[in-house]
mmCIF file of C-alpha atoms in Angstrom:
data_model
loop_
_atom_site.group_PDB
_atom_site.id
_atom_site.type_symbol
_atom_site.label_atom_id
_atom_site.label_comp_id
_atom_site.label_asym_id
_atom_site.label_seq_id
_atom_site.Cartn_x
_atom_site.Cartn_y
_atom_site.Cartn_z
ATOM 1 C CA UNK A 19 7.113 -9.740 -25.925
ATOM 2 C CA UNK A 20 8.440 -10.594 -22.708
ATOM 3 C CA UNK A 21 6.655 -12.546 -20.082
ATOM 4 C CA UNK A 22 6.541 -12.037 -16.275
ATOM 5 C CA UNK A 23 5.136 -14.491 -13.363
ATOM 6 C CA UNK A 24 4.725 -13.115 -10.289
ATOM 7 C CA UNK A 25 4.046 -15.190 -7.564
ATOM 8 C CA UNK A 26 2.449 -15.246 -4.909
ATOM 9 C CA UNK A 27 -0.350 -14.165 -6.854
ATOM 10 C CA UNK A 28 -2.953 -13.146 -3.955
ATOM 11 C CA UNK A 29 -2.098 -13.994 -0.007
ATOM 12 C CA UNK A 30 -4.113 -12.886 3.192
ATOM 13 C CA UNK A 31 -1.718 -12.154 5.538
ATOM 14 C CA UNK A 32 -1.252 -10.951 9.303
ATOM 15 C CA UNK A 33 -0.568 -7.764 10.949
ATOM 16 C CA UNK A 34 3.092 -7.455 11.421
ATOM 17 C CA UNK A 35 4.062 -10.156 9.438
ATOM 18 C CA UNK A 36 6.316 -9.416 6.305
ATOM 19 C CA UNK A 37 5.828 -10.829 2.350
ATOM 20 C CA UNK A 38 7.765 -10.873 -0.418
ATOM 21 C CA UNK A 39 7.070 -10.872 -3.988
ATOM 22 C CA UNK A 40 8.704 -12.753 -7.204
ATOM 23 C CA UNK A 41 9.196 -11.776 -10.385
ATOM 24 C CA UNK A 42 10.584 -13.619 -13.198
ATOM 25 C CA UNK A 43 11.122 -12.396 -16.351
ATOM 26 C CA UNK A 44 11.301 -14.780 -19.149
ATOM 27 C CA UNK A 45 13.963 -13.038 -21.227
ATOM 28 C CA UNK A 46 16.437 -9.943 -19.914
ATOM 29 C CA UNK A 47 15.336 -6.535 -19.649
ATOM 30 C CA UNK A 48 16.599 -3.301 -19.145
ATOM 31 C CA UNK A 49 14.821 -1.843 -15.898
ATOM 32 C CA UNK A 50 12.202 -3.667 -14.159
ATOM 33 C CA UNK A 51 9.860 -1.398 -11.648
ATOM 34 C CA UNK A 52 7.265 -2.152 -8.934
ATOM 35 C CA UNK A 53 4.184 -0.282 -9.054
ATOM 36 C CA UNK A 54 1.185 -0.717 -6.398
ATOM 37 C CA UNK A 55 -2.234 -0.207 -6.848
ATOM 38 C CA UNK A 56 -4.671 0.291 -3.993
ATOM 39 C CA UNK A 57 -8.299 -0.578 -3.933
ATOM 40 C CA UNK A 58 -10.139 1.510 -6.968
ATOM 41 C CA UNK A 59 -6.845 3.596 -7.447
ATOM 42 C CA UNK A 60 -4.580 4.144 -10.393
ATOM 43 C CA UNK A 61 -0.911 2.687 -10.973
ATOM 44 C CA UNK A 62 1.665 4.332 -8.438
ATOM 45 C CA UNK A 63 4.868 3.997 -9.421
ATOM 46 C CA UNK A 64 7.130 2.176 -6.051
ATOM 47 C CA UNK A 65 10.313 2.058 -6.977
ATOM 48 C CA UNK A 66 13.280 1.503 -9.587
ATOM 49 C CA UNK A 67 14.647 -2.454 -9.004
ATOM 50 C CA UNK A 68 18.405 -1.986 -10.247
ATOM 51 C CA UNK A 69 20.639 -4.511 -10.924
ATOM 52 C CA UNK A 70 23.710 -5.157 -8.329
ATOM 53 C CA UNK A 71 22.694 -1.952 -6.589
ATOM 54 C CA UNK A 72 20.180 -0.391 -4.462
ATOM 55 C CA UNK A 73 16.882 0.106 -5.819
ATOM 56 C CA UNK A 74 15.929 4.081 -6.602
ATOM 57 C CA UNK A 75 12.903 4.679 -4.147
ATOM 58 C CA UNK A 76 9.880 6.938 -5.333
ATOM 59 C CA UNK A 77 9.000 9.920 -2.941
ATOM 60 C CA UNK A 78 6.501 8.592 -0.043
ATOM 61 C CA UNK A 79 8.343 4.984 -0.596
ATOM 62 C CA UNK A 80 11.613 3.699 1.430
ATOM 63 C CA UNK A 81 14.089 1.116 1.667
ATOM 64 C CA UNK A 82 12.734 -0.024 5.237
ATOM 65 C CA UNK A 83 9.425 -0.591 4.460
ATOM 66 C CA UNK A 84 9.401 -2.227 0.585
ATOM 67 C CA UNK A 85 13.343 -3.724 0.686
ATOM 68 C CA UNK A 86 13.784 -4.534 -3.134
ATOM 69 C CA UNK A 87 16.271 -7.014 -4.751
ATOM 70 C CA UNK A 88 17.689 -7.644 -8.163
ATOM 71 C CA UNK A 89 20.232 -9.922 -8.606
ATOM 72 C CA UNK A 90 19.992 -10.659 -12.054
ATOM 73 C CA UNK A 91 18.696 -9.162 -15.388
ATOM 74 C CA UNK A 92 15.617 -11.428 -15.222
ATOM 75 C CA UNK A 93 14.770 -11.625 -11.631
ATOM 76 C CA UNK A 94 13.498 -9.600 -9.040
ATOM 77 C CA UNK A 95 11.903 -9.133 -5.353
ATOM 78 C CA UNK A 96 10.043 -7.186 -3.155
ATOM 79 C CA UNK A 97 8.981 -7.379 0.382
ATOM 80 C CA UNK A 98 6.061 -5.170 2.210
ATOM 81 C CA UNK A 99 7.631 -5.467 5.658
ATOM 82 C CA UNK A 100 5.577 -4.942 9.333
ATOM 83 C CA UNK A 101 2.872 -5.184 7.022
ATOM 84 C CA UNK A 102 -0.422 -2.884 8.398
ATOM 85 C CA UNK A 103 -4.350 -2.947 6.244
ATOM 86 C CA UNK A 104 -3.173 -0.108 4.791
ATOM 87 C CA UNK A 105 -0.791 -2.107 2.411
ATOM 88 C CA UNK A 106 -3.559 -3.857 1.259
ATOM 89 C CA UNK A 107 -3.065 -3.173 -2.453
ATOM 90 C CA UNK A 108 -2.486 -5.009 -5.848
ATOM 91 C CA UNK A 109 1.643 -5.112 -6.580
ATOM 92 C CA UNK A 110 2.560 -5.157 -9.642
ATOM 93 C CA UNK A 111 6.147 -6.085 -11.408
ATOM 94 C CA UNK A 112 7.145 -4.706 -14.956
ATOM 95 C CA UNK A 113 9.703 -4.898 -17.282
ATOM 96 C CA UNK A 114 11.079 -2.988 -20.055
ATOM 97 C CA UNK A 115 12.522 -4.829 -23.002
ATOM 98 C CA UNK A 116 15.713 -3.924 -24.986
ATOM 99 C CA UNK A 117 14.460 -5.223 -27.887
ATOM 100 C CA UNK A 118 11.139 -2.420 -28.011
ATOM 101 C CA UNK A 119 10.087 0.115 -26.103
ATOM 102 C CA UNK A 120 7.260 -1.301 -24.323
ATOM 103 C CA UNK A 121 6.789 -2.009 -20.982
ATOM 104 C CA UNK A 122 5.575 -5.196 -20.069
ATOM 105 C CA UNK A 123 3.459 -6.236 -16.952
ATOM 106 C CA UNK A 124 2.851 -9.170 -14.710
ATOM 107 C CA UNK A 125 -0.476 -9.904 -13.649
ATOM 108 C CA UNK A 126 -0.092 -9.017 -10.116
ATOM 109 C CA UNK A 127 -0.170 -9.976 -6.350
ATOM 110 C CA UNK A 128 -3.054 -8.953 -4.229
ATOM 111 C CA UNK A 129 -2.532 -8.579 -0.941
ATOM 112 C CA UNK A 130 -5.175 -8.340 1.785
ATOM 113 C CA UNK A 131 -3.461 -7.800 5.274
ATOM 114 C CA UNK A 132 -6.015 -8.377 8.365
ATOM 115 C CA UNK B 19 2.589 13.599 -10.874
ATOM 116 C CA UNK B 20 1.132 11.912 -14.496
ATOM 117 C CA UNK B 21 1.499 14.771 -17.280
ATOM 118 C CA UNK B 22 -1.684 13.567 -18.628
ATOM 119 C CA UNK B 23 -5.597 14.476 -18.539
ATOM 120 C CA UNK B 24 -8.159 11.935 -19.436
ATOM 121 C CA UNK B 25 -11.873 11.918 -19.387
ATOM 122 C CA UNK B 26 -12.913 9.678 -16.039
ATOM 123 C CA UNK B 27 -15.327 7.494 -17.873
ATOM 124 C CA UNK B 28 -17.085 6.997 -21.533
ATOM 125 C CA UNK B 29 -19.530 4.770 -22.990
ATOM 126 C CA UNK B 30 -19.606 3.140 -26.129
ATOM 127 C CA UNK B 31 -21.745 0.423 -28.110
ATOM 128 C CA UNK B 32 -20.403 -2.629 -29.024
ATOM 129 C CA UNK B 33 -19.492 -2.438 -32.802
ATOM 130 C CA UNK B 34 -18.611 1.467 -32.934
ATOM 131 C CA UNK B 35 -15.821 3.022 -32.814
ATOM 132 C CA UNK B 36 -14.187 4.112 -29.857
ATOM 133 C CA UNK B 37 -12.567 7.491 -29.588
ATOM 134 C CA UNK B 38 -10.836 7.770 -26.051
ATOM 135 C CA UNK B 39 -9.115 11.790 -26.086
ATOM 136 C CA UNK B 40 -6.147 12.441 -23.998
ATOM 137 C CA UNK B 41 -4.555 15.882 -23.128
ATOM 138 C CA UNK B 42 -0.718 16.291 -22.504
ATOM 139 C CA UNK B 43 -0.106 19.699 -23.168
ATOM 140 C CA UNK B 44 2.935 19.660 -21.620
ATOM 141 C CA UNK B 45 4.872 17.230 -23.404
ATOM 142 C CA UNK B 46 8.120 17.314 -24.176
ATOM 143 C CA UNK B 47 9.556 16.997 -27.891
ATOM 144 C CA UNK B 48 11.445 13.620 -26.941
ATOM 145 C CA UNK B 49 8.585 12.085 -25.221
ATOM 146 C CA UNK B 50 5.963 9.357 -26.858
ATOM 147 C CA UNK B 51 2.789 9.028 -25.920
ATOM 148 C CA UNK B 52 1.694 5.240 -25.014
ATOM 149 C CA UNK B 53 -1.514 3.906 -24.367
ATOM 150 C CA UNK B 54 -2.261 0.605 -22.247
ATOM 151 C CA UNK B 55 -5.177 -0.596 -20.459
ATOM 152 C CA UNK B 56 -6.162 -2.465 -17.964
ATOM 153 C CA UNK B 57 -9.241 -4.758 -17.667
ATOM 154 C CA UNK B 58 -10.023 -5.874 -14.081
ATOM 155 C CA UNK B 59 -7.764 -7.911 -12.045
ATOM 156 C CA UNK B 60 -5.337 -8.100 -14.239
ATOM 157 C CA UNK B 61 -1.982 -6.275 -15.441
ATOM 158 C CA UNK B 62 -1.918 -2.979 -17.805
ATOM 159 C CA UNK B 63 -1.537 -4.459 -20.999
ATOM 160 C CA UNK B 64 0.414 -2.136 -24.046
ATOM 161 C CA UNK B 65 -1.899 -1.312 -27.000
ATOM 162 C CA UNK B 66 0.200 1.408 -28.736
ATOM 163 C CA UNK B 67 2.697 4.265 -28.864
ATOM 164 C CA UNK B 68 3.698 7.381 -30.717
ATOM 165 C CA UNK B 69 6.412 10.121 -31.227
ATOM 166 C CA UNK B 70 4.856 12.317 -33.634
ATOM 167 C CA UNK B 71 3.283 10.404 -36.424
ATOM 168 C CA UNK B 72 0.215 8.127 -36.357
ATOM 169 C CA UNK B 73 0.293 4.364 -35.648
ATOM 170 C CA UNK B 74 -2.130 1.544 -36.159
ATOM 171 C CA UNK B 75 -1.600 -2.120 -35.065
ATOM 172 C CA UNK B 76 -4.107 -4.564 -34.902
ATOM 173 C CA UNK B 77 -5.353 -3.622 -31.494
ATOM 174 C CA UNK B 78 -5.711 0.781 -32.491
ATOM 175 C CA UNK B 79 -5.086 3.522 -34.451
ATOM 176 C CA UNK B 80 -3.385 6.376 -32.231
ATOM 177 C CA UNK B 81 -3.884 9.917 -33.767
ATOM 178 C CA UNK B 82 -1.685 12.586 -32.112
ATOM 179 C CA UNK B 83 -2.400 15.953 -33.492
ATOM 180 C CA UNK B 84 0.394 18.006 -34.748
ATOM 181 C CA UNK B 85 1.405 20.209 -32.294
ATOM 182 C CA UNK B 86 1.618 16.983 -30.019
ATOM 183 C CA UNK B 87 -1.081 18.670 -27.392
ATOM 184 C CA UNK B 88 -3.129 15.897 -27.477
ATOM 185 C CA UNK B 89 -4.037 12.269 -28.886
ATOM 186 C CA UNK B 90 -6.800 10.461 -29.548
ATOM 187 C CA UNK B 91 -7.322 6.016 -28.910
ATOM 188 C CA UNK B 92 -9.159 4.756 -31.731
ATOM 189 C CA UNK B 93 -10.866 1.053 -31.259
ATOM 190 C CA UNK B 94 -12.613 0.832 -34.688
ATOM 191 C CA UNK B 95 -14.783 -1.761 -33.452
ATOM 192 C CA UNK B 96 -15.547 -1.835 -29.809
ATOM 193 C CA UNK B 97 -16.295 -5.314 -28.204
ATOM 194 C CA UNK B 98 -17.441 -5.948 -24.952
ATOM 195 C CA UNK B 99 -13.894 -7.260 -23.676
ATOM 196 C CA UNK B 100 -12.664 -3.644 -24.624
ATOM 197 C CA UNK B 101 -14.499 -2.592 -21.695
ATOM 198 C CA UNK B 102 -11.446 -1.273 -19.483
ATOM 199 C CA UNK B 103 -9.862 1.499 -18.030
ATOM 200 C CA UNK B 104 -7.551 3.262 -20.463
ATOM 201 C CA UNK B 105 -4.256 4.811 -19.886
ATOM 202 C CA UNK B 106 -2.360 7.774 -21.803
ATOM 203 C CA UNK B 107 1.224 7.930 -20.466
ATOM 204 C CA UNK B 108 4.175 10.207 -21.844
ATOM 205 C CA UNK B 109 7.689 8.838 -21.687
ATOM 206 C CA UNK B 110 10.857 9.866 -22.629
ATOM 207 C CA UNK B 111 12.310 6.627 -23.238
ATOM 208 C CA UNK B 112 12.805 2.965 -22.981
ATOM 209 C CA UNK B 113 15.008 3.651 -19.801
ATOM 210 C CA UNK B 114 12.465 5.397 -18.025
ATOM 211 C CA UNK B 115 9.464 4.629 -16.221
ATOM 212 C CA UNK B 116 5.643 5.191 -16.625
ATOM 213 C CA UNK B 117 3.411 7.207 -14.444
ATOM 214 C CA UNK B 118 0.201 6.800 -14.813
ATOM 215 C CA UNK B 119 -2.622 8.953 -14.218
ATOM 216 C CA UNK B 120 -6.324 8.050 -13.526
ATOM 217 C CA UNK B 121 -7.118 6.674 -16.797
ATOM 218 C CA UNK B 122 -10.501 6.315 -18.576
ATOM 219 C CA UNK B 123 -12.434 3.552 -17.816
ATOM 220 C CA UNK B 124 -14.240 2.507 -21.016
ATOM 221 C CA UNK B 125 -17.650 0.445 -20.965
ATOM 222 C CA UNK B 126 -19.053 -0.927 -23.753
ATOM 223 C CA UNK B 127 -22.591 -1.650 -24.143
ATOM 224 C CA UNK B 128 -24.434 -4.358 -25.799
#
């Protein structure tokens, strides 16, 4: 199964202020998504990272606001920009593998914005 | 939206079985039915998955009744680290993502 490190894995940060996220994958994947979670909520699905090209964007999510990268088949960002309390949620990277079809989670980045 | 319906919450004692139900009606004939959960503060981790036919592994047993309308989790012997909020997801593929509904959130009792 494949592995995935996200880091930071919790930060307090400002009003304003922007943060981006890492995953790494430990061996290539197909698709790799970014889900958030807010406070006593379910898993809602952000956006599609795709590789060498714009990520696809869920409906209620855009480009502005959670800019996504992917330059590689293991690797992965994404940035809450002008960040406001409301975005204070757990993030969450996953991967599929080509090998199964499972999709694999990292353990998360919780983000408290004050 | 999540194509799913789950109970909110169930009980269990530690050393039963588990039976969590989930309800997906609507599901189309080239979609499997997974199952993860997620105990708190962490990532959903996978348990198990189905087409049509049903699977054990060493985590579950996954019964999915023949017209596909439903499914049931099966933990044959609960332990209190089971306790955890359960998801039923349908998916077509590996290529596509996973929506996920509001889950059941399992606790098991001493």
């Amino acid at each position: 199964s494949a592995v995935i490190s996200q880091k930071p894995s919790r930060d307090i940060c400002q009003r304003g202020t922007s943060l981006t996220i890492q995953c790494q994958v430990d061996s290539q994947v197909t698709m790799m998504f970014w889900y958030r979670q807010q406070p006593g909520q379910s898993l809602t699905l952000i956006a599609t990272a795709n590789q060498g090209s714009e990520a696809t964007y869920e409906s209620g999510f855009v480009i502005d606001k959670f800019p996504i990268s992917r330059p590689n088949l293991t690797f992965s960002t994404l940035t809450v920009s002008n960040m406001s309390p409301e975005d204070s949620s757990i993030y969450l990277c996953s991967a599929t593998s080509p090998v199964n079809e499972k999709l694999f989670f990292g353990s998360g980045t919780q983000l408290s914005v004050l | 939206d999540a194509k799913t319906t789950q109970p909110p919450s169930m009980d269990c004692a530690e050393g039963r079985a588990a039976n969590l139900p989930c309800n997906h009606s609507t599901i189309s004939g080239n979609e499997y039915v997974y199952w993860y959960r997620q105990i708190h503060s962490q990532g959903p981790q996978y348990i198990i998955h189905g087409l049509k036919n049903n699977e054990t592994n060493e985590m579950a047993s996954l019964i999915i009744t023949e017209d596909r309308k439903s499914s049931t989790l099966i933990l044959p012997h609960a332990t209190l680290r089971d306790t955890a909020v359960y998801y039923c997801i349908v998916r077509v593929d590996n290529n596509n993502d996973m929506r996920f509904g509001a889950g059941t959130r399992l606790t098991v009792k001493p």
